[in-house]
Structure formats: structure tokens, C-alpha cells
Short mmCIF file of C-alpha atoms in Angstrom, two decimals:
data_model
loop_
_atom_site.label_atom_id
_atom_site.label_comp_id
_atom_site.label_asym_id
_atom_site.label_seq_id
_atom_site.Cartn_x
_atom_site.Cartn_y
_atom_site.Cartn_z
CA MET A 203 -9.15 25.28 8.36
CA GLU A 204 -9.76 24.27 12.00
CA ILE A 205 -6.73 24.41 14.33
CA GLU A 206 -6.43 22.84 17.79
CA ARG A 207 -3.39 23.36 20.01
CA ILE A 208 -2.96 20.07 21.92
CA ASN A 209 0.03 21.09 24.07
CA ASP A 210 3.30 23.00 23.83
CA ASN A 211 4.72 20.53 21.32
CA THR A 212 1.68 19.27 19.40
CA VAL A 213 -0.89 20.92 17.19
CA LYS A 214 -3.74 19.31 15.25
CA PHE A 215 -5.58 20.83 12.33
CA TYR A 216 -8.35 19.77 9.97
CA ILE A 217 -8.75 20.94 6.39
CA SER A 218 -11.68 20.01 4.16
CA TYR A 219 -11.20 18.92 0.54
CA LEU A 220 -13.25 21.98 -0.44
CA ASP A 221 -10.72 24.19 1.33
CA VAL A 222 -7.92 22.28 -0.40
CA GLU A 223 -9.47 23.04 -3.80
CA GLU A 224 -10.03 26.68 -2.90
CA ARG A 225 -6.30 26.90 -2.22
CA GLY A 226 -5.63 25.72 -5.78
CA PHE A 227 -4.88 22.02 -5.22
CA SER A 228 -6.73 18.91 -6.39
CA ARG A 229 -7.30 15.83 -4.22
CA ASP A 230 -5.18 13.69 -6.57
CA GLU A 231 -2.33 16.19 -6.35
CA ILE A 232 -2.08 16.12 -2.58
CA TRP A 233 -1.86 12.30 -2.54
CA PHE A 234 0.21 11.55 -5.64
CA ASN A 235 2.24 14.71 -6.40
CA ARG A 236 4.97 15.07 -3.77
CA ASP A 237 5.82 18.69 -4.65
CA LYS A 238 2.17 19.75 -4.46
CA SER A 239 1.56 17.91 -1.18
CA GLU A 240 4.59 19.58 0.38
CA GLU A 241 3.52 22.99 -0.93
CA LEU A 242 0.07 22.58 0.63
CA PHE A 243 1.52 21.29 3.91
CA TRP A 244 3.87 24.22 4.41
CA GLU A 245 1.16 26.67 3.41
CA MET A 246 -1.02 25.19 6.16
CA MET A 247 1.85 25.25 8.65
CA ASP A 248 2.38 28.97 8.00
CA GLU A 249 -1.27 29.50 8.90
CA VAL A 250 -0.92 27.32 12.01
CA ASN A 251 2.12 29.31 13.08
CA GLU A 252 0.19 32.59 12.76
CA GLU A 253 -2.98 31.44 14.52
CA ALA A 254 -1.66 28.98 17.10
CA ASP A 255 1.83 30.41 17.62
CA PHE A 256 3.40 27.03 16.86
CA ILE A 257 7.06 27.54 15.97
CA MET A 258 8.58 24.93 13.66
CA GLU A 259 11.96 24.11 15.19
CA GLY A 260 13.99 20.93 14.97
CA PRO A 261 12.64 17.50 13.94
CA LEU A 262 8.90 17.19 13.35
CA TRP A 263 6.66 14.11 13.56
CA ILE A 264 3.73 14.43 11.15
CA GLN A 265 0.62 12.25 10.96
CA VAL A 266 -1.89 12.72 8.14
CA GLN A 267 -5.21 10.90 8.32
CA ALA A 268 -7.62 10.87 5.38
CA MET A 269 -11.21 11.55 6.44
CA ASP A 270 -14.39 11.35 4.37
CA LYS A 271 -14.46 15.09 3.70
CA GLY A 272 -10.94 16.23 4.42
CA LEU A 273 -7.58 15.68 6.10
CA GLU A 274 -6.68 15.64 9.79
CA VAL A 275 -3.02 16.52 10.39
CA THR A 276 -1.16 16.19 13.68
CA VAL A 277 2.28 17.79 13.99
CA THR A 278 4.57 17.18 16.98
CA ARG A 279 7.93 18.75 17.70
CA ALA A 280 10.11 15.77 18.60
CA GLN A 281 11.94 16.00 21.92
CA LEU A 282 15.66 15.29 22.12
CA THR A 283 17.43 13.65 25.03
CA LYS A 284 20.15 15.51 26.89
CA ASP A 285 22.84 14.14 24.58
CA GLY A 286 20.93 15.61 21.63
CA GLN A 287 20.78 12.30 19.76
CA LYS A 288 17.77 10.19 20.66
CA ILE A 289 14.29 11.37 19.66
CA ASP A 290 11.30 10.39 21.76
CA MET A 291 8.69 9.12 19.34
CA PRO A 292 5.00 9.88 19.83
CA ASP A 293 3.04 7.15 21.61
CA ASP A 294 0.78 6.49 18.63
CA ILE A 295 3.57 5.73 16.18
CA GLU A 296 1.82 2.57 15.00
CA GLU A 297 -1.04 4.69 13.72
CA ARG A 298 1.16 6.87 11.55
CA ARG A 299 -0.02 6.67 7.97
CA LYS A 300 1.78 9.22 5.83
CA MET A 301 4.73 11.56 6.06
CA PHE A 302 5.46 14.88 4.41
CA SER A 303 9.00 16.28 4.29
CA SER A 304 10.53 19.31 2.62
CA ASP A 305 13.85 20.36 1.12
CA ASP A 306 13.21 24.00 2.00
CA ALA A 307 15.91 24.87 4.51
CA ASN A 308 14.14 28.11 5.37
CA THR A 309 11.17 26.40 7.01
CA ALA A 310 12.99 24.01 9.36
CA ASP A 311 16.34 22.36 9.96
CA PHE A 312 15.86 19.25 7.85
CA ASP A 313 19.37 17.97 8.51
CA GLU A 314 17.74 16.86 11.79
CA PHE A 315 14.45 15.73 10.30
CA GLU A 316 13.71 12.11 11.12
CA PRO A 317 10.78 10.14 9.66
CA VAL A 318 8.46 8.26 11.98
CA PHE A 319 9.13 5.10 10.04
CA ASP A 320 10.53 4.10 6.69
CA GLU A 321 8.15 4.52 3.80
CA PRO A 322 5.98 1.39 3.65
CA ASP A 323 6.13 -1.16 0.88
CA VAL A 324 2.88 -0.22 -0.83
CA LYS A 325 1.11 -2.87 -2.89
CA LYS A 326 -0.63 -1.77 -6.06
CA LEU A 327 -3.85 -3.16 -7.51
CA GLU A 328 -4.13 -2.27 -11.19
CA PHE A 329 -7.02 -2.44 -13.67
CA THR A 330 -7.49 -1.53 -17.33
CA PHE A 331 -10.78 -0.63 -19.02
CA ALA A 332 -11.59 -0.16 -22.73
CA PHE A 333 -14.08 2.22 -24.34
CA ASN A 334 -14.81 4.09 -27.57
CA ASP A 335 -15.14 7.77 -26.69
CA VAL A 336 -13.49 10.01 -24.09
CA ASP A 337 -16.91 11.40 -23.12
CA GLU A 338 -17.68 8.02 -21.59
CA LEU A 339 -15.26 8.90 -18.79
CA LEU A 340 -17.19 11.99 -17.67
CA PRO A 341 -19.75 10.29 -15.40
CA ILE A 342 -16.95 8.22 -13.84
CA ALA A 343 -14.79 11.30 -13.28
CA ARG A 344 -17.69 13.08 -11.59
CA ARG A 345 -18.55 10.17 -9.30
CA LEU A 346 -14.91 9.54 -8.33
CA MET A 347 -13.91 13.21 -8.17
CA TYR A 348 -12.78 13.00 -4.54
CA VAL A 349 -11.34 9.49 -4.58
CA PRO A 350 -7.51 9.30 -4.64
CA ILE A 351 -7.07 7.01 -7.64
CA GLU A 352 -4.06 6.96 -9.92
CA SER A 353 -5.37 7.05 -13.48
CA ALA A 354 -3.88 7.19 -16.99
CA LEU A 355 -5.49 7.43 -20.43
CA TYR A 356 -4.18 5.92 -23.69
CA HIS A 357 -5.37 5.37 -27.27
CA PHE A 358 -4.47 2.06 -28.89
CA GLU A 359 -5.82 0.27 -31.98
CA ASN A 360 -8.90 2.49 -32.37
CA LYS A 361 -9.93 2.26 -28.72
CA TYR A 362 -9.33 4.27 -25.58
CA TYR A 363 -7.98 2.65 -22.43
CA LEU A 364 -8.26 3.84 -18.86
CA HIS A 365 -5.67 2.39 -16.49
CA VAL A 366 -6.31 2.83 -12.77
CA SER A 367 -4.33 1.71 -9.75
CA PHE A 368 -5.02 1.59 -6.03
CA ASP A 369 -2.62 1.09 -3.15
CA ASP A 370 -3.34 -0.73 0.07
CA LEU A 371 -2.30 2.26 2.17
CA LEU A 372 -5.22 4.41 1.02
CA HIS A 373 -7.76 1.80 -0.07
CA SER A 374 -9.32 -1.19 1.63
CA GLU A 375 -10.50 -4.19 -0.38
CA ASP A 376 -14.05 -2.84 -0.13
CA ASP A 377 -12.90 0.54 -1.45
CA VAL A 378 -11.31 -1.12 -4.48
CA LYS A 379 -14.40 -3.24 -5.17
CA ASP A 380 -16.73 -0.26 -4.85
CA ASN A 381 -14.68 2.01 -7.08
CA THR A 382 -13.99 -0.57 -9.79
CA SER A 383 -17.70 -1.44 -9.77
CA ILE A 384 -18.48 2.19 -10.54
CA ILE A 385 -16.06 2.17 -13.46
CA SER A 386 -17.43 -1.16 -14.70
CA GLU A 387 -20.90 0.38 -14.92
CA TYR A 388 -19.64 2.43 -17.87
CA LEU A 389 -16.58 0.65 -19.30
CA GLN A 390 -15.50 -2.86 -20.26
CA SER A 391 -12.63 -4.56 -18.47
CA SER A 392 -9.55 -5.18 -20.62
CA PRO A 393 -6.61 -7.60 -20.23
CA LEU A 394 -4.11 -5.05 -21.65
CA THR A 395 -1.34 -4.13 -19.24
CA ILE A 396 -0.01 -0.65 -18.62
CA HIS A 397 3.35 -1.75 -20.03
CA ARG A 398 1.83 -2.58 -23.41
CA LEU A 399 -0.13 0.65 -23.46
CA GLU A 400 2.97 2.66 -22.61
CA GLU A 401 5.00 0.92 -25.30
CA TYR A 402 2.51 0.74 -28.17
CA GLY A 403 -0.32 3.12 -27.32
CA LYS A 404 -0.62 6.87 -27.67
CA GLU A 405 -0.38 8.60 -24.32
CA ILE A 406 -3.14 11.15 -23.67
CA PHE A 407 -2.85 11.64 -19.91
CA LYS A 408 -0.06 9.81 -18.12
CA GLN A 409 -1.48 10.74 -14.71
CA ASP A 410 -4.60 12.32 -13.20
CA ALA A 411 -6.57 11.19 -16.26
CA LEU A 412 -9.97 11.40 -14.60
CA SER A 413 -9.33 14.89 -13.24
CA ASN A 414 -7.99 16.06 -16.59
CA VAL A 415 -10.91 14.63 -18.54
CA LEU A 416 -13.33 16.40 -16.22
CA TYR A 417 -11.38 19.64 -16.60
CA TYR A 418 -10.98 19.59 -20.39
CA PHE A 419 -14.15 17.82 -21.47
CA GLY A 420 -16.59 18.35 -18.61
#
């Protein structure tokens, strides 16, 4: 992990997805599993504290930017006014993309923790694909190993169904087109909705289906 001390109140660090995996986390986990993302974040902050002598006190502003091969995280200790109420927000607030927070009272005083902005209203784009054998997912899982896609796997009426969803916070329209095109190279599109699969189908993997298929069948 690369650490850069910007000033007395701000530190920036970069962690590759390879480093993330070596620490025991998957790429899907850090985007879609809140507990795992928080665990990774505070593990990294412990390392930052040791190497950059950055003490976590009071409210923190946290910016996480997804890069091609890893994550760039900027952490700023928010400054309070003399009355102890108003927090001066970082200048680049409009560029904030994702927040981590923690319920662990031992790491910081989270009664004073203030988010940069309310969690955005994320739009979901969902797709369902049908196929005959789980092994057909393996080449897809390998090609999309490092793409943060929500995926679920069901069995219904003698066929398997892969349901995937993208959100507009992490994926551009081109990202969605590119990734669904990869899946379409191997599987057939299906009109079945996730609601019907959940109600009538047999659940195999409710989440992280592609990662699980690669782990158990790859």
C-alpha cells in the first residue's frame, strides 16, 4: 500500500486489488459487503497511523475513488469552528463518491462523525441470463473477476439463471454495455425477473455468484 501525507489533516493512500486480495478480501466484498468494506478500511487506517503518524480524532471526511487496478483513498480530519459545531467541508466535496463509516467506538468518536453528503439515490440496471450448466459461467467469472457486479444464481424449470445488476455510481453506460456484451457471448438473455426467480426458483448463490462459481467450480 502506498501512503502519501498531504498535510497535517489529510492523508492519501493507494491500495491495489491484488493487495486487497492478499489481505483476504474480494473485490465484490469491498463494494457490496458493508462489514467487509469497513473491516478493510480500518485495517488500512491502522497501517496509515503507524507509517504516517496520522491520528484518527473527531469527524473524518473520506473519499474513495475506484481506479483500474486499485483504490485511491483520501482521509481528512474535519476542522471545527470555535463554537465546536460547524464542520468545514473539503473543497472537492462534489467529487466525493463513496463513504465508509464504522460502529467501532474504539477507533474514533462516531457520535461526531458526519458524512460528506447523504447516500445517493443509486439507480440499478438489472439483467437476467439463462443457460444449461454452471460450468458455462466459468469463462464469464474469469473475465469479470475484478468488475464490481452484483450477481445471483438460481435454478428454475430445468435451467440456470444468472441475474446481474449494475448501479450508476460505479458503472457508466459504456461499462454496462461492455460487461453485458461479455456475458451475452456465453449466455442467452432471459425476460425472467429476479422477483420470479426468488419466489419460484431454487437459490444457489444469492450474492457474489460469479466469485462463488469461480471459487467452487473453477
